[in-house]
Coordinates of N, CA and C in Angstrom, one line a residue:
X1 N 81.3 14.5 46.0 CA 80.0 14.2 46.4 C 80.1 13.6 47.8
X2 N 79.2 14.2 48.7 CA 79.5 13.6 50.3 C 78.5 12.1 50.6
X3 N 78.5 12.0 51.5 CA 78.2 10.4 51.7 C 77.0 10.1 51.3
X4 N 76.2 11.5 52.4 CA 74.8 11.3 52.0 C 74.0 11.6 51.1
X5 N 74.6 12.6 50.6 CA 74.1 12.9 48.5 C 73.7 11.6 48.2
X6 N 74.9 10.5 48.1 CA 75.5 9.6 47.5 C 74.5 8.3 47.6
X7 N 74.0 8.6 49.4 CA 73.2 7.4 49.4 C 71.7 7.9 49.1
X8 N 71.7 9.2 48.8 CA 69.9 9.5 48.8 C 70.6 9.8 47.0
X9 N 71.2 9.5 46.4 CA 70.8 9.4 44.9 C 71.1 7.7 44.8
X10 N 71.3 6.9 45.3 CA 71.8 5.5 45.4 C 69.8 4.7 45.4
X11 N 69.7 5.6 46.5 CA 68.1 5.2 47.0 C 67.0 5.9 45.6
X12 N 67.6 7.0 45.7 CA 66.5 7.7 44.3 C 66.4 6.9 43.2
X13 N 67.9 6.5 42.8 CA 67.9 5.6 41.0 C 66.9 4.7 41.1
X14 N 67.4 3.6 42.4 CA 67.0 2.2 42.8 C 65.4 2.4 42.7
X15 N 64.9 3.4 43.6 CA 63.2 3.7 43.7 C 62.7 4.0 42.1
X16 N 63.1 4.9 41.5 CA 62.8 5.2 40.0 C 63.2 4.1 38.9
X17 N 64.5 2.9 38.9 CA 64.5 2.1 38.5 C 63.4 0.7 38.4
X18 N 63.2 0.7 39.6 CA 62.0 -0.4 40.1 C 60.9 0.0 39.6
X19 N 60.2 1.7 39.8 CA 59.2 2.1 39.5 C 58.6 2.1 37.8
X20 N 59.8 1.8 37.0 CA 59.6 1.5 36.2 C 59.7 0.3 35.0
X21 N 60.1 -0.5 36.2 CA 60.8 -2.1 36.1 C 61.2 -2.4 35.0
X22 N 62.8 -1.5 35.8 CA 63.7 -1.7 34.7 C 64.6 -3.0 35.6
X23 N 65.6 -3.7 34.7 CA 66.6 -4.0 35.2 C 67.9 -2.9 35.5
X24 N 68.7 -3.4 36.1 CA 70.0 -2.5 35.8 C 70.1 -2.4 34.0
X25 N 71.0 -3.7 33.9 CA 71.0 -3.8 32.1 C 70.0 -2.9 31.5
X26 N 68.7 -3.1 31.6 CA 67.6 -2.2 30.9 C 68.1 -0.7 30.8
X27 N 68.0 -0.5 32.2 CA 68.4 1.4 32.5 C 70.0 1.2 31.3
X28 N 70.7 0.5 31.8 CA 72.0 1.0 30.8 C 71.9 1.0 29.7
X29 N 71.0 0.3 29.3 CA 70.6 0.4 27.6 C 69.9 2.0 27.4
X30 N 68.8 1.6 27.8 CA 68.4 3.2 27.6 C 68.6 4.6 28.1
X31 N 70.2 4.3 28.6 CA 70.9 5.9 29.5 C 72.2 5.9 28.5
X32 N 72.4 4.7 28.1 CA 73.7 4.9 27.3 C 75.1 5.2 29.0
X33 N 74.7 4.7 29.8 CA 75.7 4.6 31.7 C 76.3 3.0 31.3
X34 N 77.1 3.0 31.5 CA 77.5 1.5 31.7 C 77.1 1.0 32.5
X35 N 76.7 -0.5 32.7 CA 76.0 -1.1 34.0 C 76.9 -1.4 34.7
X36 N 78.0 -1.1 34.9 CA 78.5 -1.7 35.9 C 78.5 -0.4 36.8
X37 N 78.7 0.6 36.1 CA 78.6 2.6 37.2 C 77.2 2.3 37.9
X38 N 76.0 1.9 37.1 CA 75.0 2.3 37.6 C 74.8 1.0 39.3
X39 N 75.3 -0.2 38.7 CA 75.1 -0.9 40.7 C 76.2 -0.3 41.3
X40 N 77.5 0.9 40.6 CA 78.2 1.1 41.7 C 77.6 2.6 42.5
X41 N 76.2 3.4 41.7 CA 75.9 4.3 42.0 C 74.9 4.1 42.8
X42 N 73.8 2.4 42.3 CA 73.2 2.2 43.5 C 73.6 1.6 44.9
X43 N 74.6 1.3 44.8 CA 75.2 0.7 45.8 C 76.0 1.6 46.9
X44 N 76.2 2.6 46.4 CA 76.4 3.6 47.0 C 78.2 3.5 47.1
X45 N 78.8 3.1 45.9 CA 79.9 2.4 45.5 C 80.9 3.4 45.2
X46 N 79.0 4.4 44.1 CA 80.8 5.2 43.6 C 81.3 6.3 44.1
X47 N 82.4 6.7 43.5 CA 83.0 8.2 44.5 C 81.8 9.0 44.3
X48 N 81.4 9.5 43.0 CA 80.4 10.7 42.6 C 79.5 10.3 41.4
X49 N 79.1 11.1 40.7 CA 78.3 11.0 39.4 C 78.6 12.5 38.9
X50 N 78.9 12.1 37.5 CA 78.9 13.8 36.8 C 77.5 14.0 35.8
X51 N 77.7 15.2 35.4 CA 76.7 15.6 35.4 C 76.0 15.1 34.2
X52 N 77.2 14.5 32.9 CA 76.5 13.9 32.1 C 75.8 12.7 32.6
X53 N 76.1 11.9 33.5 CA 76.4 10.5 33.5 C 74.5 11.0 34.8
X54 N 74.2 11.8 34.9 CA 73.0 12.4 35.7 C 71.9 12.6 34.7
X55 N 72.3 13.3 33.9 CA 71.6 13.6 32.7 C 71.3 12.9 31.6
X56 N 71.9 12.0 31.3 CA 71.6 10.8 30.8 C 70.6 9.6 31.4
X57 N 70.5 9.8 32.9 CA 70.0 8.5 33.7 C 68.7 9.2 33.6
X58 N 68.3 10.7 33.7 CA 67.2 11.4 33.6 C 66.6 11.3 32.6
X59 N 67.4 11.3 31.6 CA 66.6 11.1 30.3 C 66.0 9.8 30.1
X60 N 66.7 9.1 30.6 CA 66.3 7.4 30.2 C 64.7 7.4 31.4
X61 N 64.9 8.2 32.4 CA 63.4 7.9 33.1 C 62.4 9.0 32.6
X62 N 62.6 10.1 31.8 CA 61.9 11.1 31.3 C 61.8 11.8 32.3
X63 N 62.6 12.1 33.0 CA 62.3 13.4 33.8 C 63.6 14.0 33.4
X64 N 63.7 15.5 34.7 CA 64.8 16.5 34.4 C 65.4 15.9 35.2
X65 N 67.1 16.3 35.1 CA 67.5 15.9 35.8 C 67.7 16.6 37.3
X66 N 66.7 17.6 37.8 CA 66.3 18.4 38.8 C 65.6 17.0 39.6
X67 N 64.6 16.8 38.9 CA 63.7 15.7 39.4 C 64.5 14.4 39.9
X68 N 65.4 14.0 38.9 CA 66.3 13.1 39.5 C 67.1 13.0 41.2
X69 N 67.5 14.6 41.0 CA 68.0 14.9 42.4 C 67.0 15.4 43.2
X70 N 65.9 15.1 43.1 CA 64.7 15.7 44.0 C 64.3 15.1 45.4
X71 N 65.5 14.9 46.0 CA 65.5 14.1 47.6 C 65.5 14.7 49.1

């Protein structure tokens, strides 16, 4: 995953996390992600995200995970 995928899904989680005011903790509870992936994904930390660890964070906001990558 190249840099800038990384920072416009970094910015996507963060906007859809807040939008639903979650905590981090919160989102990891209801993605089943470990919190510590998810400040390394908003932080723009980690190498990539696979596609379960996508699909999981999509379900936890109710959208597809299309919508998730919708940037």
């Amino acid at each position: 995953m190249n840099t800038a995928i990384r920072l416009k899904l970094a910015k996507r989680l963060r906007e859809l996390r807040k939008r639903k005011s979650l905590t981090q903790e919160q989102l990891s509870e209801l993605s089943g992600v470990d919190y510590k992936h998810i400040q390394l994904l908003e932080s723009n930390k980690a190498s990539a995200a696979k596609l379960d660890t996508i699909e999981k964070l999509a379900k936890a906001f109710s959208i597809s995970p299309s919508e998730l990558l919708k940037f």
